[in-house]
């Protein structure tokens, strides 16, 4: 299929974990084992760890990501962080619309769209999260929900900016629960996202779009998931906090070795 056009991306989402001292210890343990990976690696970490991770990965190809961003460029938004502020620290990726942000902090499809645009306008890559809740899957409306989230998230994003977009399909009921959809179910939704992007833009844009699966991905289930034709990588929560588990997932993505015809990432 078109997987040769897309390098695998393995992104860790640390969530609200790791003090600076803990982050340093984790990186010291983890980085040596993933230095020669044949896939793109991103650590999305709490704001307070961004500089530490940037410093400790500077001479590697590992990229730094944030877990959220405000959509305004500046102003009276106490406690918020702008895209420009992140960029200045060396951040290259931002997770937007994670289900925990949607659920606990009122993120909506509209604000996810604004955050994605702010991220792209600052020259970073947005990792846009979409995914259905368990009740939506049970009602049989997964495809409708995910297609709607995808369409609204991408509203106003030009075709030439799509190279700065990654979409992560994360079924909400699979996050942190140890439950996963079947690989067929996971791939079906990733394919639906790709088809939605083909309708919005064109087939070439859809073929080069990186789509991640997220939700209880671990060393045991990652090979099966990453071998699916429309799953190009993983957004990893729990397993990204364990050096051995994260490096095992990176090793599998490297071994599968797709993305041979993809454009080289910066720094290579
Ligand atoms: P999990 O989290 O791997 O712990 O399920 C994934 C995520 O929330 O991005």
PDB file of C-alpha atoms and ligand atoms in Angstrom, residues 11-13 15 95 98-100 129 170 174-179 214-218 235-240, ligand 1:
ATOM      1  CA  UNK A  11       5.161   9.379  20.236  1.00  0.00           C
ATOM      2  CA  UNK A  12       5.157   9.149  24.006  1.00  0.00           C
ATOM      3  CA  UNK A  13       2.546  11.066  25.966  1.00  0.00           C
ATOM      4  CA  UNK A  15       0.663  13.267  30.667  1.00  0.00           C
ATOM      5  CA  UNK A  95      -0.813  17.083  21.026  1.00  0.00           C
ATOM      6  CA  UNK A  98      -6.507  14.686  23.689  1.00  0.00           C
ATOM      7  CA  UNK A  99      -9.658  13.120  25.152  1.00  0.00           C
ATOM      8  CA  UNK A 100      -8.506  14.067  28.657  1.00  0.00           C
ATOM      9  CA  UNK A 129      -6.510  13.352  18.670  1.00  0.00           C
ATOM     10  CA  UNK A 170      -7.586   7.077  20.274  1.00  0.00           C
ATOM     11  CA  UNK A 174      -9.013   2.126  25.346  1.00  0.00           C
ATOM     12  CA  UNK A 175      -6.937   4.860  26.992  1.00  0.00           C
ATOM     13  CA  UNK A 176      -5.202   3.679  30.131  1.00  0.00           C
ATOM     14  CA  UNK A 177      -7.611   0.754  30.485  1.00  0.00           C
ATOM     15  CA  UNK A 178      -5.655  -2.136  29.004  1.00  0.00           C
ATOM     16  CA  UNK A 179      -8.573  -2.687  26.596  1.00  0.00           C
ATOM     17  CA  UNK A 214      -3.321   5.284  20.695  1.00  0.00           C
ATOM     18  CA  UNK A 215      -4.915   3.522  23.649  1.00  0.00           C
ATOM     19  CA  UNK A 216      -3.153   0.834  25.685  1.00  0.00           C
ATOM     20  CA  UNK A 217      -0.521   0.189  23.018  1.00  0.00           C
ATOM     21  CA  UNK A 218       2.266  -1.853  24.578  1.00  0.00           C
ATOM     22  CA  UNK A 235       0.659   7.552  20.687  1.00  0.00           C
ATOM     23  CA  UNK A 236       1.779   5.831  23.840  1.00  0.00           C
ATOM     24  CA  UNK A 237       0.786   6.783  27.384  1.00  0.00           C
ATOM     25  CA  UNK A 238       1.585   4.248  30.103  1.00  0.00           C
ATOM     26  CA  UNK A 239       4.291   2.413  28.178  1.00  0.00           C
ATOM     27  CA  UNK A 240       6.110   5.681  27.401  1.00  0.00           C
TER      28      UNK A 240
HETATM   29  P1  LIG B   1      -2.306   4.801  27.178  1.00  0.00           P
HETATM   30  O1  LIG B   1      -2.537   6.346  26.805  1.00  0.00           O
HETATM   31  O2  LIG B   1      -1.241   4.272  26.251  1.00  0.00           O
HETATM   32  O3  LIG B   1      -1.864   4.814  28.615  1.00  0.00           O
HETATM   33  O4  LIG B   1      -3.610   4.106  26.979  1.00  0.00           O
HETATM   34  C1  LIG B   1      -2.575   6.773  25.477  1.00  0.00           C
HETATM   35  C2  LIG B   1      -2.871   8.249  25.424  1.00  0.00           C
HETATM   36  O5  LIG B   1      -3.611   8.751  26.276  1.00  0.00           O
HETATM   37  O6  LIG B   1      -2.391   8.966  24.526  1.00  0.00           O
END
